[in-house]
Short mmCIF file of C-alpha atoms and ligand atoms in Angstrom, two decimals:
data_model
loop_
_atom_site.label_atom_id
_atom_site.label_comp_id
_atom_site.label_asym_id
_atom_site.label_seq_id
_atom_site.Cartn_x
_atom_site.Cartn_y
_atom_site.Cartn_z
CA UNK A 146 91.70 110.32 80.39
CA UNK A 147 88.34 109.50 82.02
CA UNK A 148 86.06 112.00 83.71
CA UNK A 149 85.11 111.18 87.29
CA UNK A 150 81.45 111.35 88.25
CA UNK A 151 80.04 113.22 91.27
CA UNK A 152 82.45 113.28 94.18
CA UNK A 153 81.48 111.68 97.50
CA UNK A 154 81.92 113.90 100.58
CA UNK A 155 81.32 112.09 103.89
CA UNK A 156 81.41 115.31 105.96
CA UNK A 157 79.69 118.49 104.79
CA UNK A 158 79.39 121.83 106.62
CA UNK A 159 76.03 123.30 105.71
CA UNK A 160 73.66 125.81 107.35
CA UNK A 161 75.57 125.94 110.63
CA UNK A 162 75.68 122.19 111.16
CA UNK A 163 77.49 119.12 109.89
CA UNK A 164 75.91 116.62 107.55
CA UNK A 165 77.43 113.14 107.70
CA UNK A 166 76.81 110.27 105.32
CA UNK A 167 75.72 107.45 107.65
CA UNK A 168 78.31 104.84 106.72
CA UNK A 169 76.67 102.19 108.89
CA UNK A 170 73.74 102.09 106.45
CA UNK A 171 75.60 101.85 103.16
CA UNK A 172 75.23 100.30 100.67
CA UNK A 173 71.60 99.42 101.45
CA UNK A 174 70.58 103.03 102.06
CA UNK A 175 72.14 106.43 101.37
CA UNK A 176 71.15 108.27 104.50
CA UNK A 177 72.58 111.41 106.08
CA UNK A 178 72.52 112.61 109.68
CA UNK A 179 72.68 116.17 110.97
CA UNK A 180 75.16 116.89 113.73
CA UNK A 181 74.77 120.09 115.73
CA UNK A 182 76.65 119.35 118.96
CA UNK A 183 80.05 118.02 119.97
CA UNK A 184 78.36 115.19 121.94
CA UNK A 185 76.50 114.07 118.82
CA UNK A 186 79.77 114.22 116.86
CA UNK A 187 81.57 112.11 119.48
CA UNK A 188 78.78 109.54 119.28
CA UNK A 189 78.92 109.51 115.46
CA UNK A 190 82.67 108.81 115.56
CA UNK A 191 82.28 106.07 118.21
CA UNK A 192 79.47 104.32 116.37
CA UNK A 193 81.29 104.67 113.03
CA UNK A 194 78.65 106.73 111.27
CA UNK A 195 81.81 108.53 110.21
CA UNK A 196 84.97 106.41 110.04
CA UNK A 197 88.35 106.19 108.34
CA UNK A 198 91.33 108.03 109.82
CA UNK A 199 91.32 111.34 107.88
CA UNK A 200 87.50 111.59 107.91
CA UNK A 201 87.55 111.13 111.68
CA UNK A 202 90.06 114.00 111.86
CA UNK A 203 87.84 116.25 109.73
CA UNK A 204 84.76 115.33 111.81
CA UNK A 205 86.65 116.00 115.06
CA UNK A 206 87.67 119.44 113.78
CA UNK A 207 84.03 120.36 113.30
CA UNK A 208 83.17 118.65 116.60
CA UNK A 209 85.59 121.00 118.34
CA UNK A 210 83.94 124.02 116.72
CA UNK A 211 80.44 122.78 117.62
CA UNK A 212 81.60 122.40 121.23
CA UNK A 213 83.25 125.83 121.25
CA UNK A 214 80.06 127.37 119.91
CA UNK A 215 78.12 126.03 122.91
CA UNK A 216 80.43 127.65 125.49
CA UNK A 217 78.57 130.63 126.96
CA UNK A 218 81.52 132.11 128.89
CA UNK A 219 83.12 135.13 127.27
CA UNK A 220 86.17 135.05 129.54
CA UNK A 221 89.10 133.80 127.47
CA UNK A 222 90.71 131.58 130.16
CA UNK A 223 87.40 129.99 131.14
CA UNK A 224 86.60 129.43 127.47
CA UNK A 225 89.96 127.70 126.86
CA UNK A 226 89.45 125.55 129.95
CA UNK A 227 86.04 124.35 128.74
CA UNK A 228 87.40 123.80 125.25
CA UNK A 229 90.01 121.43 126.69
CA UNK A 230 87.20 119.36 128.27
CA UNK A 231 85.55 119.09 124.83
CA UNK A 232 88.87 118.04 123.31
CA UNK A 233 89.22 115.35 125.97
CA UNK A 234 85.73 114.00 125.27
CA UNK A 235 86.46 113.78 121.53
CA UNK A 236 89.88 112.16 122.14
CA UNK A 237 88.12 109.29 123.94
CA UNK A 238 86.09 108.25 120.88
CA UNK A 239 88.56 106.04 118.99
CA UNK A 240 92.17 105.37 120.01
CA UNK A 241 94.10 104.20 116.94
CA UNK A 242 93.77 106.79 114.15
CA UNK A 243 96.28 109.54 114.91
CA UNK A 244 94.40 111.98 112.66
CA UNK A 245 91.80 112.38 115.43
CA UNK A 246 94.42 113.56 117.93
CA UNK A 247 96.24 115.62 115.29
CA UNK A 248 93.08 117.53 114.32
CA UNK A 249 92.02 118.11 117.93
CA UNK A 250 95.50 119.42 118.82
CA UNK A 251 95.44 121.76 115.85
CA UNK A 252 92.08 123.16 116.96
CA UNK A 253 93.22 123.58 120.59
CA UNK A 254 96.44 125.25 119.49
CA UNK A 255 94.55 127.58 117.16
CA UNK A 256 92.33 128.68 120.05
CA UNK A 257 95.29 129.17 122.38
CA UNK A 258 97.20 131.24 119.85
CA UNK A 259 94.24 133.39 118.78
CA UNK A 260 94.27 136.86 120.27
CA UNK A 261 90.92 138.65 120.25
CA UNK A 262 87.55 138.01 121.83
CA UNK A 263 85.98 134.62 122.45
CA UNK A 264 83.56 135.33 119.58
CA UNK A 265 86.56 135.90 117.31
CA UNK A 266 88.25 132.73 118.52
CA UNK A 267 85.07 130.76 117.72
CA UNK A 268 85.04 132.21 114.19
CA UNK A 269 88.72 131.27 113.74
CA UNK A 270 87.96 127.71 114.92
CA UNK A 271 85.30 127.29 112.25
CA UNK A 272 87.73 128.51 109.60
CA UNK A 273 90.35 126.05 110.89
CA UNK A 274 87.92 123.11 110.74
CA UNK A 275 87.11 124.05 107.14
CA UNK A 276 90.83 124.35 106.36
CA UNK A 277 91.53 120.86 107.76
CA UNK A 278 88.85 119.52 105.43
CA UNK A 279 90.07 121.41 102.33
CA UNK A 280 93.69 120.50 102.98
CA UNK A 281 92.79 116.82 103.28
CA UNK A 282 91.04 116.93 99.94
CA UNK A 283 94.12 118.46 98.28
CA UNK A 284 96.39 116.03 100.10
CA UNK A 285 94.41 113.01 98.91
CA UNK A 286 94.49 114.20 95.30
CA UNK A 287 98.27 114.58 95.56
CA UNK A 288 98.59 111.11 97.14
CA UNK A 289 96.54 109.64 94.31
CA UNK A 290 98.70 111.27 91.68
CA UNK A 291 101.98 110.28 93.35
CA UNK A 292 100.63 106.74 93.42
CA UNK A 293 100.78 106.63 89.62
CA UNK A 294 104.56 106.27 89.91
CA UNK A 295 104.29 102.88 91.66
CA UNK A 296 102.06 101.27 89.03
CA UNK A 297 103.71 98.41 87.14
CA UNK A 298 105.22 98.85 83.72
CA UNK A 299 102.20 97.61 81.81
CA UNK A 300 99.24 99.45 80.30
CA UNK A 301 96.72 98.69 83.07
CA UNK A 302 97.17 97.40 86.60
CA UNK A 303 95.09 95.40 89.04
CA UNK A 304 95.15 96.73 92.60
CA UNK A 305 94.09 94.87 95.73
CA UNK A 306 92.99 96.98 98.67
CA UNK A 307 91.80 96.25 102.19
CA UNK A 308 89.07 98.00 104.20
CA UNK A 309 87.94 101.38 102.86
CA UNK A 310 90.51 104.12 102.37
CA UNK A 311 88.35 106.01 99.91
CA UNK A 312 86.33 109.20 99.70
CA UNK A 313 84.20 107.97 102.58
CA UNK A 314 87.29 107.62 104.80
CA UNK A 315 88.72 111.07 104.02
CA UNK A 316 87.45 114.54 103.12
CA UNK A 317 86.96 113.08 99.63
CA UNK A 318 88.96 111.24 96.92
CA UNK A 319 90.67 108.84 99.34
CA UNK A 320 94.22 107.64 100.00
CA UNK A 321 94.49 104.04 98.75
CA UNK A 322 91.37 104.61 96.65
CA UNK A 323 92.88 107.97 95.68
CA UNK A 324 95.61 105.98 93.92
CA UNK A 325 92.87 103.84 92.36
CA UNK A 326 90.95 106.96 91.25
CA UNK A 327 94.02 108.59 89.72
CA UNK A 328 94.94 105.34 87.94
CA UNK A 329 91.38 105.04 86.62
CA UNK A 330 91.36 108.67 85.44
CA UNK A 331 94.58 108.02 83.50
CA UNK A 332 93.21 104.75 82.06
CA UNK A 333 95.99 102.87 83.93
CA UNK A 334 93.65 100.68 85.96
CA UNK A 335 92.14 97.41 84.88
CA UNK A 336 90.32 96.43 88.06
CA UNK A 337 90.25 96.78 91.84
CA UNK A 338 90.06 93.76 94.09
CA UNK A 339 88.45 94.63 97.42
CA UNK A 340 88.95 92.41 100.46
CA UNK A 341 85.58 92.18 102.17
CA UNK A 342 87.32 93.12 105.48
CA UNK A 343 85.80 91.15 108.31
CA UNK A 344 84.25 91.84 110.69
CA UNK A 345 82.61 95.12 109.64
CA UNK A 346 82.92 94.56 105.89
CA UNK A 347 84.13 98.04 104.94
CA UNK A 348 85.63 96.56 101.75
CA UNK A 349 82.51 94.72 100.61
CA UNK A 350 80.15 97.50 101.63
CA UNK A 351 81.98 100.80 101.25
CA UNK A 352 84.89 100.29 98.84
CA UNK A 353 82.69 98.32 96.46
CA UNK A 354 79.97 101.01 96.75
CA UNK A 355 82.39 103.82 95.93
CA UNK A 356 83.79 101.95 92.93
CA UNK A 357 80.33 101.12 91.60
CA UNK A 358 79.32 104.81 91.94
CA UNK A 359 82.17 105.76 89.61
CA UNK A 360 82.00 102.81 87.25
CA UNK A 361 85.39 101.49 88.41
CA UNK A 362 85.48 97.70 87.88
CA UNK A 363 85.59 96.05 91.32
CA UNK A 364 85.73 92.44 92.42
CA UNK A 365 84.99 91.67 96.07
CA UNK A 366 86.83 88.72 97.60
CA UNK A 367 86.82 87.36 101.14
CA UNK A 368 89.91 88.16 103.21
CA UNK A 369 91.07 84.56 102.95
CA UNK A 370 91.21 84.61 99.13
CA UNK A 371 94.09 87.04 98.59
CA UNK A 372 96.87 84.40 98.55
CA UNK A 373 94.97 82.36 95.99
CA UNK A 374 94.35 85.44 93.81
CA UNK A 375 98.04 86.38 93.97
CA UNK A 376 99.14 82.86 93.03
CA UNK A 377 96.78 83.06 90.06
CA UNK A 378 98.56 86.28 89.00
CA UNK A 379 95.46 88.41 89.41
CA UNK A 380 97.07 91.09 91.58
CA UNK A 381 99.82 93.49 90.44
CA UNK A 382 100.12 95.47 93.65
CA UNK A 383 98.46 96.03 97.02
CA UNK A 384 97.64 99.55 98.23
CA UNK A 385 96.10 100.12 101.66
CA UNK A 386 95.46 103.14 103.89
CA UNK A 387 96.83 103.77 107.38
CA UNK A 388 95.52 104.83 110.77
CA UNK A 389 98.90 105.58 112.31
CA UNK A 390 102.46 105.19 111.09
CA UNK A 391 105.31 105.04 113.63
CA UNK A 392 108.59 106.88 113.00
CA UNK A 393 110.24 103.67 111.72
CA UNK A 394 107.46 103.05 109.16
CA UNK A 395 105.53 100.36 111.08
CA UNK A 396 101.92 100.93 110.05
CA UNK A 397 98.63 100.38 111.86
CA UNK A 398 95.67 99.76 109.60
CA UNK A 399 92.50 97.70 109.60
CA UNK A 400 92.81 94.19 111.06
CA UNK A 401 93.95 91.82 108.33
CA UNK A 402 96.39 94.28 106.75
CA UNK A 403 99.40 92.59 108.39
CA UNK A 404 98.51 89.13 107.07
CA UNK A 405 97.88 90.65 103.63
CA UNK A 406 101.40 92.16 103.68
CA UNK A 407 102.93 88.77 104.55
CA UNK A 408 100.95 87.13 101.75
CA UNK A 409 102.06 89.83 99.29
CA UNK A 410 105.71 89.33 100.23
CA UNK A 411 105.36 85.55 99.74
CA UNK A 412 104.12 86.18 96.19
CA UNK A 413 106.50 89.03 95.27
CA UNK A 414 103.59 91.44 95.00
CA UNK A 415 104.59 94.99 96.06
CA UNK A 416 102.72 96.23 99.12
CA UNK A 417 102.19 100.01 99.47
CA UNK A 418 100.64 102.21 102.14
CA UNK A 419 98.94 105.46 101.05
CA UNK A 420 98.48 108.10 103.75
CA UNK A 421 98.80 111.82 104.48
CA UNK A 422 102.08 112.86 106.08
CA UNK A 423 100.06 113.83 109.19
CA UNK A 424 99.33 110.11 109.76
CA UNK A 425 102.99 109.64 110.74
CA UNK A 426 103.32 109.77 114.51
CA UNK A 427 106.95 110.74 115.06
CA UNK A 428 106.48 110.47 118.84
CA UNK A 429 106.36 106.68 118.53
CA UNK A 430 109.68 105.09 117.55
CA UNK A 431 108.02 101.87 116.35
CA UNK A 432 104.62 100.24 116.00
CA UNK A 433 104.64 98.42 119.34
CA UNK A 434 103.21 101.44 121.17
CA UNK A 435 100.38 102.18 118.74
CA UNK A 436 97.15 101.80 120.73
CA UNK A 437 94.95 99.14 119.15
CA UNK A 438 91.21 99.60 119.51
CA UNK A 439 89.22 96.57 120.66
CA UNK A 440 85.59 96.66 119.62
CA UNK A 441 82.48 94.90 120.82
CA UNK A 442 82.73 91.14 120.24
CA UNK A 443 79.23 91.04 118.77
CA UNK A 444 80.90 92.36 115.59
CA UNK A 445 82.32 88.85 115.13
CA UNK A 446 79.91 86.65 117.08
CA UNK A 447 76.81 87.86 115.24
CA UNK A 448 75.64 88.84 111.81
CA UNK A 449 72.99 91.47 112.45
CA UNK A 450 71.08 90.05 115.38
CA UNK A 451 71.75 86.41 114.43
CA UNK A 452 74.31 84.62 116.55
CA UNK A 453 76.94 82.68 114.55
CA UNK A 454 78.66 80.76 117.30
CA UNK A 455 77.79 78.41 120.13
CA UNK A 456 77.16 79.87 123.55
CA UNK A 457 80.24 79.48 125.73
CA UNK A 458 82.79 80.47 123.04
CA UNK A 459 85.02 83.46 123.79
CA UNK A 460 85.91 86.17 121.29
CA UNK A 461 88.71 88.66 120.65
CA UNK A 462 88.07 91.63 118.37
CA UNK A 463 91.07 93.92 117.74
CA UNK A 464 90.06 96.43 115.06
CA UNK A 465 93.60 97.13 113.78
CA UNK A 466 96.97 95.45 113.40
CA UNK A 467 100.49 96.69 112.79
CA UNK A 468 102.39 95.82 109.61
CA UNK A 469 106.17 95.91 110.11
CA UNK A 470 107.98 98.46 107.92
CA UNK A 471 110.10 95.75 106.31
CA UNK A 472 107.01 94.43 104.48
CA UNK A 473 106.14 97.86 103.01
CA UNK A 474 107.62 98.82 99.63
CA UNK A 475 106.76 102.49 100.05
CA UNK A 476 104.49 105.01 101.76
CA UNK A 477 102.64 107.12 99.23
CA UNK A 478 102.17 110.60 100.72
CA UNK A 479 101.32 114.04 99.36
CA UNK A 480 105.09 114.72 99.41
CA UNK A 481 105.91 111.73 97.22
CA UNK A 482 106.60 108.03 97.77
CA UNK A 483 108.75 107.58 100.87
CA UNK A 484 110.81 104.59 101.95
CA UNK A 485 109.38 103.51 105.33
CA UNK A 486 112.78 103.28 107.05
CA UNK A 487 113.71 106.81 105.86
CA UNK A 488 110.72 108.75 107.22
CA UNK A 489 112.89 110.65 109.69
CA UNK A 490 115.23 111.97 106.96
O1 MRU B 702 87.61 101.14 111.56
P1 MRU B 702 87.69 102.04 110.37
O2 MRU B 702 86.67 101.73 109.32
O3 MRU B 702 87.70 103.49 110.77
O4 MRU B 702 89.12 101.71 109.75
C1 MRU B 702 89.53 102.37 108.59
C2 MRU B 702 90.86 101.94 108.11
O5 MRU B 702 91.50 101.09 108.67
C3 MRU B 702 91.41 102.69 106.93
O6 MRU B 702 92.19 101.85 106.13
C4 MRU B 702 92.29 103.83 107.46
O7 MRU B 702 91.60 104.58 108.41
C5 MRU B 702 92.75 104.73 106.37
S1 MRU B 702 91.44 105.66 105.69
C6 MRU B 702 92.07 106.67 104.48
#
């Protein structure tokens, strides 16, 4: 068994404010930002200083508390009314990851159900935000450990992952990278292959950074290399995270996940999703209704400030896609590995 080095926490509650690792500046610079208002938190989620579905949920929980703290009214009904406006502002930050909406709803419900003074409700909201964070950490560790059961019957596996579903994308430990971390701890991992993940390069920048921090062997490939690597027999299994899973198991995750699942099926490589149970949106029967965020086209037309393409070209920049359940071998949750078509059971 290997000992893991210092954990990475993307969201920290400290001295009455939130400290976020600025994920837009990694791996060049490790820089943190202090967030003391719900507006600043909304901006940090929009601009992807904090990103990854569960981490967005954790950040939104604290964002709700920061907003509640600013409400001067001590009348309960007026307080709840203003809190709903804060919830609405935070809901508008990013549309796809259900964890955002789940965490905000939990905070709103906590406030509505709290008896006592407004000051007491505010204190309860802070405790709830902390609980969301702690629970996610426990959940990710459980996901990682359940993931050990899907590793192939050989001493050490190679895992391909897409985007970043690691500590940076959660309260810590990660979902897909949670499986990687648990496998590494148990000496069951040979190497991680990380898709670079165009256009924002979360795989090349963030997944590779996390692995290097912990001494986990990582090879970065471009998104177009996965079929070739599978044909060469380099990949034993694929494990990715999820932003929202519909009731039938269809799964939204970072753009490029769907094509990766098709490629995996063509090469008989098992394709797994790792996600907390709260990422399942039982209100959506299938993936067709999952809202897909479209981001600024400069993410694909430029590298930094340098334009890549001729003037006059048009661009389309969906940030997520939906992988049909039939391509998914299993969904690794904190409750165990579930068959995608049996989520309702
Ligand atoms: O746009 P991002 O970087 O927030 O997208 C992140 C992903 O797609 C992750 O795979 C997903 O949120 C799961 S994170 C545990």
